[in-house]
């Protein structure tokens, strides 16, 4: 059995930032990552971040991952396990993980779950045809492995992921037939939507997919206009010719460990599904168990980094390591300004419901 | 249009099969799991649970608050028995 001050599940933006903050405060950290590399979804993000300089604006996601990984590898207080999948959290406070043909057992003083999220799937006819992809898979094929996922894509969902992946597809020389979006508005940032429109790709709001067409693989899709209750409008159905249907219809928090630990959970549509109730330091209803990143509510990488910093430093303070109050206040201030404005409104609403 | 929608990809369950089972009285995810194995495959319900919850709500009229999710137990992903049996190397 391994003992440590803080066990972190997930080495995406939240987990990496948390590990560094906690270790800087003096805590011993074990960092578990399911993939063979650090960075989580950052490694697929070939686009530049924007926002403020102190939060990596201007850097590409993959470079942010490298930036963090280098610091983590140098830090003797952080023990990293890659290829390690967290399996369970037990009543006696023991965490288990599958790792290299065995089962790690860790007894941490505090734990941070930064396990991220999983893509949602929408039901439509023939949705099991080869050629129906999640946007994350398309991004992995393209940006991590250099494999073209098709020749012509129908993107479903005009949130930031749908918009950014569409743009990256075009950068890779793949055509995007259209982006369809069920609601009446583009969910992602205008700066991404404008780039797409300038390249001549239509963004069809109030549209959904009815069916994937094809026998052995996707050869097209049947799409339709819908009313505000998502009912198809008769006579608006049409076929588009594509070999890839890419779903970017949202993410769900990956919260199994938190359920196992008995954390109080609440359903928040704004945050992507069931998320843990937490205090302002990101501690859940179970003492010593913290959350950060998408598992705490679907947001984006910059907020995940800030939440990671906050949770890591809060966990360290809880264990008695000296932490300047000023530093914690500064991170909270940064999060607040990131979530200000109309784009952050749904996040603010969601958080108001689950923060105690 | 024929309903040929897959809800649980791991266990290859169509929306029609799920709806029939709900109508026969399996009115929670746990009950459905015992009858038709939804959520028992590789992804452990991460893909289908939300969509199946919506089907249960639509057919039974129950609200989300009245509908418990499946119980989460370790291990949260499949592992080889030999790995579990081997335990942690430190203990050898």
Tab-separated table of C-alpha atoms in Angstrom:
chain	number	residue	atom	x	y	z
A	1	UNK	CA	0.000	0.000	0.000
A	2	UNK	CA	1.319	3.388	-1.008
A	3	UNK	CA	0.832	6.392	1.263
A	4	UNK	CA	0.744	9.921	-0.026
A	5	UNK	CA	-0.598	13.348	0.853
A	6	UNK	CA	-2.619	13.883	-2.292
A	7	UNK	CA	-3.694	11.387	-4.946
A	8	UNK	CA	-4.812	12.988	-8.201
A	9	UNK	CA	-6.868	11.058	-10.721
A	10	UNK	CA	-6.344	12.407	-14.207
A	11	UNK	CA	-3.402	14.305	-15.690
A	12	UNK	CA	-5.327	16.657	-17.943
A	13	UNK	CA	-5.122	20.422	-17.484
A	14	UNK	CA	-6.817	20.289	-14.054
A	15	UNK	CA	-4.776	17.411	-12.637
A	16	UNK	CA	-1.450	18.770	-13.918
A	17	UNK	CA	-2.047	22.241	-12.522
A	18	UNK	CA	-3.190	20.772	-9.200
A	19	UNK	CA	-0.136	18.509	-8.875
A	20	UNK	CA	2.234	21.439	-9.325
A	21	UNK	CA	0.431	23.702	-6.878
A	22	UNK	CA	0.133	21.042	-4.190
A	23	UNK	CA	3.768	19.988	-4.561
A	24	UNK	CA	4.916	23.607	-4.465
A	25	UNK	CA	3.092	23.981	-1.155
A	26	UNK	CA	5.046	20.979	0.142
A	27	UNK	CA	2.687	18.035	-0.372
A	28	UNK	CA	3.715	14.629	-1.705
A	29	UNK	CA	1.598	13.838	-4.748
A	30	UNK	CA	0.709	10.692	-6.675
A	31	UNK	CA	-0.654	11.461	-10.129
A	32	UNK	CA	-2.582	8.732	-11.972
A	33	UNK	CA	-3.194	8.985	-15.715
A	34	UNK	CA	-5.066	6.449	-17.836
A	35	UNK	CA	-3.270	7.392	-21.065
A	36	UNK	CA	0.400	6.735	-21.694
A	37	UNK	CA	1.096	10.476	-21.822
A	38	UNK	CA	0.299	13.522	-19.744
A	39	UNK	CA	-1.957	16.350	-20.875
A	40	UNK	CA	-5.379	14.741	-21.310
A	41	UNK	CA	-7.344	16.467	-24.047
A	42	UNK	CA	-4.715	19.220	-24.306
A	43	UNK	CA	-2.576	17.028	-26.547
A	44	UNK	CA	-5.234	17.179	-29.280
A	45	UNK	CA	-5.634	20.907	-29.114
A	46	UNK	CA	-3.563	22.331	-31.935
A	47	UNK	CA	-5.271	25.722	-31.758
A	48	UNK	CA	-4.116	28.713	-29.754
A	49	UNK	CA	-5.887	29.575	-26.526
A	50	UNK	CA	-7.130	33.036	-25.894
A	51	UNK	CA	-7.962	34.944	-22.759
A	52	UNK	CA	-5.291	36.460	-20.575
A	53	UNK	CA	-1.564	35.926	-20.784
A	54	UNK	CA	-1.171	34.420	-17.301
A	55	UNK	CA	-3.548	31.665	-18.368
A	56	UNK	CA	-1.536	30.642	-21.414
A	57	UNK	CA	-3.285	32.772	-24.028
A	58	UNK	CA	-1.515	32.500	-27.372
A	59	UNK	CA	-0.168	29.038	-26.601
A	60	UNK	CA	-1.446	25.906	-28.312
A	61	UNK	CA	-3.019	23.243	-26.105
A	62	UNK	CA	-0.356	20.699	-26.939
A	63	UNK	CA	2.388	23.162	-25.922
A	64	UNK	CA	0.618	23.828	-22.629
A	65	UNK	CA	0.659	20.061	-22.009
A	66	UNK	CA	4.396	19.962	-22.692
A	67	UNK	CA	4.985	23.002	-20.484
A	68	UNK	CA	3.259	21.296	-17.531
A	69	UNK	CA	4.748	17.849	-18.166
A	70	UNK	CA	8.306	19.182	-18.123
A	71	UNK	CA	7.787	20.828	-14.752
A	72	UNK	CA	6.104	17.732	-13.351
A	73	UNK	CA	8.874	15.407	-14.487
A	74	UNK	CA	11.425	17.612	-12.735
A	75	UNK	CA	9.455	17.710	-9.486
A	76	UNK	CA	10.623	15.059	-7.012
A	77	UNK	CA	7.492	15.378	-4.882
A	78	UNK	CA	5.221	14.224	-7.705
A	79	UNK	CA	5.157	10.511	-8.497
A	80	UNK	CA	3.553	9.935	-11.892
A	81	UNK	CA	1.882	6.728	-13.072
A	82	UNK	CA	0.868	6.759	-16.735
A	83	UNK	CA	-1.197	3.917	-18.163
A	84	UNK	CA	-2.903	3.759	-14.757
A	85	UNK	CA	-6.703	3.610	-14.658
A	86	UNK	CA	-8.391	4.393	-11.351
A	87	UNK	CA	-10.711	1.515	-10.471
A	88	UNK	CA	-12.333	2.219	-7.182
A	89	UNK	CA	-12.522	4.136	-3.966
A	90	UNK	CA	-13.359	2.149	-0.839
A	91	UNK	CA	-14.894	2.921	2.559
A	92	UNK	CA	-11.519	2.754	4.297
A	93	UNK	CA	-10.154	5.497	2.056
A	94	UNK	CA	-8.166	3.217	-0.243
A	95	UNK	CA	-7.935	4.036	-3.920
A	96	UNK	CA	-7.160	1.299	-6.446
A	97	UNK	CA	-5.849	1.553	-9.995
A	98	UNK	CA	-5.078	-0.893	-12.793
A	99	UNK	CA	-1.436	-0.408	-13.715
A	100	UNK	CA	0.964	-2.502	-15.727
A	101	UNK	CA	-0.698	-5.864	-15.055
A	102	UNK	CA	-1.332	-5.254	-11.393
A	103	UNK	CA	-3.593	-3.364	-9.045
A	104	UNK	CA	-2.115	-0.369	-7.273
A	105	UNK	CA	-3.429	0.406	-3.814
A	106	UNK	CA	-3.018	3.915	-2.536
A	107	UNK	CA	-4.045	5.412	0.775
A	108	UNK	CA	-3.966	9.173	0.292
A	109	UNK	CA	-4.642	11.769	2.972
A	110	UNK	CA	-6.610	13.766	0.407
A	111	UNK	CA	-7.805	12.972	-3.091
A	112	UNK	CA	-8.515	15.101	-6.139
A	113	UNK	CA	-10.743	13.672	-8.846
A	114	UNK	CA	-9.914	15.372	-12.135
A	115	UNK	CA	-11.170	12.588	-14.363
A	116	UNK	CA	-12.690	14.787	-17.043
A	117	UNK	CA	-15.666	13.897	-19.163
A	118	UNK	CA	-17.030	11.584	-21.806
A	119	UNK	CA	-18.771	12.501	-25.057
A	120	UNK	CA	-22.524	12.337	-25.269
A	121	UNK	CA	-24.274	10.338	-27.952
A	122	UNK	CA	-27.561	11.316	-29.571
A	123	UNK	CA	-29.986	8.687	-30.840
A	124	UNK	CA	-30.697	8.564	-34.594
A	125	UNK	CA	-31.341	5.806	-37.078
A	126	UNK	CA	-28.339	3.726	-38.139
A	127	UNK	CA	-26.199	5.397	-35.482
A	128	UNK	CA	-24.003	2.295	-35.273
A	129	UNK	CA	-22.729	2.566	-38.868
A	130	UNK	CA	-18.945	2.796	-39.211
A	131	UNK	CA	-18.260	6.450	-39.993
A	132	UNK	CA	-20.257	7.812	-37.064
A	133	UNK	CA	-17.663	9.358	-34.764
A	134	UNK	CA	-17.430	11.399	-31.611
A	135	UNK	CA	-15.602	14.680	-32.150
A	136	UNK	CA	-12.973	13.624	-29.633
A	137	UNK	CA	-12.173	10.524	-31.678
A	138	UNK	CA	-11.918	12.569	-34.858
A	139	UNK	CA	-9.527	14.942	-33.119
A	140	UNK	CA	-7.442	12.065	-31.779
A	141	UNK	CA	-7.167	10.397	-35.182
A	142	UNK	CA	-6.278	13.616	-36.898
A	143	UNK	CA	-4.143	15.532	-34.423
A	144	UNK	CA	-2.513	12.743	-32.413
A	145	UNK	CA	-2.098	9.986	-35.010
A	146	UNK	CA	-2.182	11.939	-38.278
A	147	UNK	CA	-4.982	9.810	-39.749
A	148	UNK	CA	-7.681	11.411	-41.917
A	149	UNK	CA	-11.067	10.344	-40.528
A	150	UNK	CA	-12.864	10.753	-43.869
A	151	UNK	CA	-13.153	12.960	-46.925
A	152	UNK	CA	-16.348	14.857	-46.239
A	153	UNK	CA	-17.825	15.443	-42.804
A	154	UNK	CA	-21.185	16.434	-41.375
A	155	UNK	CA	-20.566	18.081	-37.998
A	156	UNK	CA	-23.400	17.754	-35.488
A	157	UNK	CA	-23.231	20.480	-32.844
A	158	UNK	CA	-22.083	24.106	-33.038
A	159	UNK	CA	-20.540	24.441	-29.584
A	160	UNK	CA	-16.837	25.212	-29.303
A	161	UNK	CA	-15.813	21.599	-29.910
A	162	UNK	CA	-17.920	21.319	-33.087
A	163	UNK	CA	-16.580	24.616	-34.379
A	164	UNK	CA	-12.927	24.012	-33.543
A	165	UNK	CA	-12.873	20.445	-34.855
A	166	UNK	CA	-14.550	21.605	-38.086
A	167	UNK	CA	-11.822	24.166	-38.559
A	168	UNK	CA	-9.108	21.618	-37.838
A	169	UNK	CA	-10.674	19.209	-40.344
A	170	UNK	CA	-10.448	21.884	-43.016
A	171	UNK	CA	-6.847	22.611	-42.037
A	172	UNK	CA	-6.186	18.922	-42.668
A	173	UNK	CA	-7.721	19.177	-46.137
A	174	UNK	CA	-10.993	17.470	-45.264
A	175	UNK	CA	-14.240	19.001	-46.462
A	176	UNK	CA	-16.956	19.969	-44.014
A	177	UNK	CA	-20.397	19.771	-45.646
A	178	UNK	CA	-22.160	21.709	-42.890
A	179	UNK	CA	-22.404	22.154	-39.158
A	180	UNK	CA	-25.893	21.442	-37.871
A	181	UNK	CA	-27.117	22.625	-34.483
A	182	UNK	CA	-30.373	21.676	-32.776
A	183	UNK	CA	-30.867	24.896	-30.879
A	184	UNK	CA	-31.545	28.271	-32.426
A	185	UNK	CA	-28.093	29.622	-31.594
A	186	UNK	CA	-24.450	28.841	-32.082
A	187	UNK	CA	-23.184	27.689	-28.677
A	188	UNK	CA	-19.478	28.343	-29.210
A	189	UNK	CA	-17.462	31.545	-29.397
A	190	UNK	CA	-18.207	33.867	-32.318
A	191	UNK	CA	-14.524	34.059	-33.181
A	192	UNK	CA	-14.570	30.343	-34.068
A	193	UNK	CA	-17.957	30.497	-35.815
A	194	UNK	CA	-16.856	33.471	-37.919
A	195	UNK	CA	-13.739	31.669	-39.124
A	196	UNK	CA	-15.890	28.745	-40.247
A	197	UNK	CA	-18.379	30.984	-42.037
A	198	UNK	CA	-15.594	32.852	-43.817
A	199	UNK	CA	-14.442	29.526	-45.210
A	200	UNK	CA	-17.889	29.015	-46.712
A	201	UNK	CA	-19.235	26.294	-44.442
A	202	UNK	CA	-22.909	26.727	-43.539
A	203	UNK	CA	-23.915	26.598	-39.872
A	204	UNK	CA	-27.516	25.387	-39.860
A	205	UNK	CA	-29.243	26.166	-36.578
A	206	UNK	CA	-32.588	24.497	-35.735
A	207	UNK	CA	-31.402	21.377	-37.575
A	208	UNK	CA	-30.845	17.807	-36.477
A	209	UNK	CA	-29.871	14.463	-37.947
A	210	UNK	CA	-32.562	11.824	-38.520
A	211	UNK	CA	-30.553	9.039	-40.022
A	212	UNK	CA	-27.156	7.862	-41.150
A	213	UNK	CA	-27.358	6.565	-44.701
A	214	UNK	CA	-25.316	3.626	-45.974
A	215	UNK	CA	-25.090	-0.168	-45.902
A	216	UNK	CA	-21.574	-1.027	-44.734
A	217	UNK	CA	-20.434	2.469	-43.831
A	218	UNK	CA	-21.655	6.052	-43.780
A	219	UNK	CA	-22.411	7.335	-47.278
A	220	UNK	CA	-24.642	10.202	-46.278
A	221	UNK	CA	-26.998	11.626	-43.707
A	222	UNK	CA	-30.621	12.664	-43.621
A	223	UNK	CA	-31.029	15.996	-41.869
A	224	UNK	CA	-34.080	18.089	-41.110
A	225	UNK	CA	-35.124	21.435	-39.770
A	226	UNK	CA	-36.801	21.297	-36.348
A	227	UNK	CA	-39.062	23.559	-34.323
A	228	UNK	CA	-38.315	24.825	-30.804
A	229	UNK	CA	-39.588	21.532	-29.338
A	230	UNK	CA	-37.131	19.586	-31.515
A	231	UNK	CA	-39.997	18.292	-33.707
A	232	UNK	CA	-38.974	17.847	-37.361
A	233	UNK	CA	-40.657	20.283	-39.751
A	234	UNK	CA	-42.330	18.397	-42.550
A	235	UNK	CA	-40.918	18.918	-46.005
A	236	UNK	CA	-37.537	20.161	-44.781
A	237	UNK	CA	-35.762	16.795	-44.855
A	238	UNK	CA	-32.770	16.528	-47.123
A	239	UNK	CA	-29.866	14.226	-47.786
A	240	UNK	CA	-26.255	15.266	-47.618
A	241	UNK	CA	-23.437	13.222	-49.069
A	242	UNK	CA	-20.761	12.612	-46.427
A	243	UNK	CA	-18.586	9.711	-45.281
A	244	UNK	CA	-18.180	10.901	-41.689
A	245	UNK	CA	-20.829	12.018	-39.225
A	246	UNK	CA	-19.059	13.729	-36.376
A	247	UNK	CA	-20.958	14.181	-33.121
A	248	UNK	CA	-20.058	17.163	-30.954
A	249	UNK	CA	-23.221	17.195	-28.876
A	250	UNK	CA	-21.767	17.788	-25.458
A	251	UNK	CA	-19.902	16.041	-22.685
A	252	UNK	CA	-20.883	14.256	-19.472
A	253	UNK	CA	-18.746	14.399	-16.313
A	254	UNK	CA	-16.941	11.112	-15.530
A	255	UNK	CA	-17.924	10.883	-11.892
A	256	UNK	CA	-17.910	7.149	-10.988
A	257	UNK	CA	-15.281	7.539	-8.281
A	258	UNK	CA	-17.239	10.352	-6.674
A	259	UNK	CA	-20.407	8.260	-6.632
A	260	UNK	CA	-18.420	5.403	-5.084
A	261	UNK	CA	-17.047	7.752	-2.443
A	262	UNK	CA	-20.578	8.777	-1.515
A	263	UNK	CA	-20.237	12.415	-2.562
A	264	UNK	CA	-23.498	14.296	-2.747
A	265	UNK	CA	-24.353	14.733	-6.436
A	266	UNK	CA	-26.799	16.989	-8.232
A	267	UNK	CA	-28.098	17.119	-11.765
A	268	UNK	CA	-27.199	20.348	-13.509
A	269	UNK	CA	-28.037	20.687	-17.210
A	270	UNK	CA	-25.767	23.741	-17.394
A	271	UNK	CA	-22.795	21.735	-16.103
A	272	UNK	CA	-23.405	18.680	-18.304
A	273	UNK	CA	-25.167	16.208	-15.983
A	274	UNK	CA	-24.644	14.913	-12.466
A	275	UNK	CA	-21.884	16.826	-10.699
A	276	UNK	CA	-20.740	16.876	-7.084
A	277	UNK	CA	-21.906	19.512	-4.647
A	278	UNK	CA	-18.815	21.463	-3.566
A	279	UNK	CA	-17.669	24.377	-1.452
A	280	UNK	CA	-15.817	27.408	-2.784
A	281	UNK	CA	-12.466	25.607	-2.371
A	282	UNK	CA	-13.717	22.709	-4.554
A	283	UNK	CA	-14.016	20.244	-1.681
A	284	UNK	CA	-16.950	17.840	-2.089
A	285	UNK	CA	-19.390	16.775	0.622
A	286	UNK	CA	-16.844	14.066	1.545
A	287	UNK	CA	-14.105	15.655	3.589
A	288	UNK	CA	-10.739	15.622	1.856
A	289	UNK	CA	-12.109	14.746	-1.585
A	290	UNK	CA	-11.683	17.543	-4.106
A	291	UNK	CA	-12.727	18.044	-7.722
A	292	UNK	CA	-11.450	20.115	-10.646
A	293	UNK	CA	-12.013	20.390	-14.375
A	294	UNK	CA	-14.808	18.853	-16.438
A	295	UNK	CA	-15.846	16.348	-13.754
A	296	UNK	CA	-16.873	19.356	-11.661
A	297	UNK	CA	-18.904	20.776	-14.548
A	298	UNK	CA	-18.234	20.895	-18.285
A	299	UNK	CA	-16.270	24.016	-19.084
A	300	UNK	CA	-12.962	24.360	-20.933
A	301	UNK	CA	-9.228	23.953	-20.445
A	302	UNK	CA	-8.452	27.374	-18.996
A	303	UNK	CA	-11.024	27.028	-16.235
A	304	UNK	CA	-9.802	23.460	-15.655
A	305	UNK	CA	-6.268	24.776	-15.074
A	306	UNK	CA	-7.514	27.400	-12.625
A	307	UNK	CA	-9.760	24.922	-10.812
A	308	UNK	CA	-6.845	22.517	-10.630
A	309	UNK	CA	-4.670	25.196	-9.031
A	310	UNK	CA	-7.416	26.019	-6.547
A	311	UNK	CA	-8.158	22.406	-5.607
A	312	UNK	CA	-4.471	21.467	-5.356
A	313	UNK	CA	-3.621	24.382	-3.117
A	314	UNK	CA	-6.785	23.939	-1.016
A	315	UNK	CA	-5.984	20.278	-0.416
A	316	UNK	CA	-2.457	21.263	0.646
A	317	UNK	CA	-3.811	23.867	3.049
A	318	UNK	CA	-6.255	21.347	4.483
A	319	UNK	CA	-3.311	19.091	5.386
A	320	UNK	CA	-1.569	21.940	7.165
A	321	UNK	CA	0.941	23.071	4.562
A	322	UNK	CA	1.570	26.798	4.616
A	323	UNK	CA	-0.377	28.526	1.882
A	324	UNK	CA	-0.828	32.245	1.417
A	325	UNK	CA	-4.472	33.283	1.556
A	326	UNK	CA	-3.629	35.898	-1.035
A	327	UNK	CA	-2.742	33.199	-3.533
A	328	UNK	CA	-6.062	31.416	-3.099
A	329	UNK	CA	-7.962	34.678	-3.414
A	330	UNK	CA	-6.071	35.471	-6.617
A	331	UNK	CA	-7.011	32.139	-8.247
A	332	UNK	CA	-10.648	32.638	-7.270
A	333	UNK	CA	-10.518	36.140	-8.732
A	334	UNK	CA	-9.077	34.769	-11.992
A	335	UNK	CA	-11.833	32.150	-12.212
A	336	UNK	CA	-14.445	34.786	-11.588
A	337	UNK	CA	-13.191	37.049	-14.339
A	338	UNK	CA	-12.945	34.094	-16.737
A	339	UNK	CA	-16.606	33.292	-16.104
A	340	UNK	CA	-17.802	36.898	-16.334
A	341	UNK	CA	-19.789	38.028	-19.337
A	342	UNK	CA	-22.571	36.417	-21.346
A	343	UNK	CA	-20.564	33.326	-22.408
A	344	UNK	CA	-20.100	32.276	-18.778
A	345	UNK	CA	-23.721	32.784	-17.827
A	346	UNK	CA	-24.784	29.126	-17.917
A	347	UNK	CA	-21.710	28.191	-15.875
A	348	UNK	CA	-22.561	30.801	-13.247
A	349	UNK	CA	-26.135	29.494	-13.091
A	350	UNK	CA	-24.968	25.893	-12.772
A	351	UNK	CA	-22.456	26.729	-10.066
A	352	UNK	CA	-25.020	28.717	-8.093
A	353	UNK	CA	-27.020	25.484	-7.833
A	354	UNK	CA	-24.193	23.201	-6.645
A	355	UNK	CA	-21.952	25.462	-4.551
A	356	UNK	CA	-22.550	25.329	-0.799
B	1	UNK	CA	-39.097	5.195	-40.832
B	2	UNK	CA	-38.105	1.950	-39.115
B	3	UNK	CA	-36.702	2.552	-35.648
B	4	UNK	CA	-33.156	1.314	-35.959
B	5	UNK	CA	-31.550	3.393	-33.253
B	6	UNK	CA	-28.934	1.813	-31.008
B	7	UNK	CA	-29.050	3.047	-27.434
B	8	UNK	CA	-26.552	0.718	-25.745
B	9	UNK	CA	-23.647	0.154	-28.126
B	10	UNK	CA	-21.718	-2.274	-25.923
B	11	UNK	CA	-24.644	-4.690	-25.641
B	12	UNK	CA	-26.132	-3.858	-29.053
B	13	UNK	CA	-29.549	-2.837	-27.715
B	14	UNK	CA	-31.976	-0.932	-29.909
B	15	UNK	CA	-34.251	1.813	-28.675
B	16	UNK	CA	-37.204	-0.471	-29.441
B	17	UNK	CA	-35.878	-3.248	-27.192
B	18	UNK	CA	-35.287	-0.762	-24.391
B	19	UNK	CA	-38.779	0.725	-24.768
B	20	UNK	CA	-40.408	-2.723	-24.719
B	21	UNK	CA	-38.586	-3.668	-21.541
B	22	UNK	CA	-39.633	-0.406	-19.853
B	23	UNK	CA	-43.253	-0.964	-20.878
B	24	UNK	CA	-43.103	-4.461	-19.379
B	25	UNK	CA	-42.288	-2.900	-16.034
B	26	UNK	CA	-38.539	-2.424	-15.782
B	27	UNK	CA	-38.798	1.191	-14.772
B	28	UNK	CA	-35.276	1.947	-13.576
B	29	UNK	CA	-31.825	1.572	-15.077
B	30	UNK	CA	-30.910	-1.101	-12.502
B	31	UNK	CA	-34.019	-3.116	-13.358
B	32	UNK	CA	-33.344	-2.830	-17.098
B	33	UNK	CA	-29.752	-3.865	-16.561
B	34	UNK	CA	-30.855	-7.137	-14.976
B	35	UNK	CA	-33.242	-7.862	-17.827
B	36	UNK	CA	-31.460	-6.710	-20.985
B	37	UNK	CA	-27.867	-6.015	-19.852
B	38	UNK	CA	-27.759	-2.327	-20.767
B	39	UNK	CA	-24.733	-0.660	-19.216
B	40	UNK	CA	-22.943	-3.943	-18.542
B	41	UNK	CA	-20.444	-3.786	-21.392
B	42	UNK	CA	-17.090	-2.153	-21.883
B	43	UNK	CA	-18.205	1.412	-21.167
B	44	UNK	CA	-20.298	0.465	-18.113
B	45	UNK	CA	-23.228	2.671	-19.084
B	46	UNK	CA	-21.309	5.869	-19.718
B	47	UNK	CA	-22.699	6.129	-23.243
B	48	UNK	CA	-26.260	4.862	-22.788
B	49	UNK	CA	-27.328	5.734	-19.275
B	50	UNK	CA	-28.483	9.294	-19.939
B	51	UNK	CA	-30.365	8.351	-23.126
B	52	UNK	CA	-32.034	5.394	-21.412
B	53	UNK	CA	-32.984	7.576	-18.435
B	54	UNK	CA	-34.791	9.867	-20.889
B	55	UNK	CA	-36.703	6.888	-22.321
B	56	UNK	CA	-37.758	5.801	-18.823
B	57	UNK	CA	-38.888	9.340	-17.999
B	58	UNK	CA	-40.868	9.622	-21.246
B	59	UNK	CA	-42.648	6.279	-20.814
B	60	UNK	CA	-43.268	6.206	-17.055
B	61	UNK	CA	-43.771	9.939	-16.520
B	62	UNK	CA	-41.278	9.801	-13.642
B	63	UNK	CA	-39.087	12.805	-13.004
B	64	UNK	CA	-35.318	12.689	-12.880
B	65	UNK	CA	-35.426	13.099	-9.092
B	66	UNK	CA	-37.508	9.925	-8.827
B	67	UNK	CA	-35.149	7.930	-11.003
B	68	UNK	CA	-32.033	6.559	-9.338
B	69	UNK	CA	-29.009	6.063	-11.572
B	70	UNK	CA	-27.227	2.743	-11.598
B	71	UNK	CA	-25.225	1.978	-8.485
B	72	UNK	CA	-21.507	2.630	-8.986
B	73	UNK	CA	-19.181	0.004	-7.590
B	74	UNK	CA	-15.501	-0.744	-8.024
B	75	UNK	CA	-13.973	-1.700	-10.374
B	76	UNK	CA	-15.236	1.076	-12.609
B	77	UNK	CA	-13.661	-0.501	-15.701
B	78	UNK	CA	-13.055	-4.125	-16.610
B	79	UNK	CA	-9.771	-5.632	-15.409
B	80	UNK	CA	-8.162	-9.047	-15.676
B	81	UNK	CA	-8.691	-11.253	-12.648
B	82	UNK	CA	-4.983	-12.098	-12.649
B	83	UNK	CA	-4.142	-8.406	-12.263
B	84	UNK	CA	-6.514	-8.024	-9.343
B	85	UNK	CA	-5.160	-11.217	-7.789
B	86	UNK	CA	-1.589	-10.028	-8.190
B	87	UNK	CA	-2.389	-6.904	-6.216
B	88	UNK	CA	0.171	-4.209	-5.632
B	89	UNK	CA	3.812	-5.149	-6.229
B	90	UNK	CA	4.848	-3.452	-3.020
B	91	UNK	CA	3.134	-6.150	-1.023
B	92	UNK	CA	5.253	-9.007	-2.335
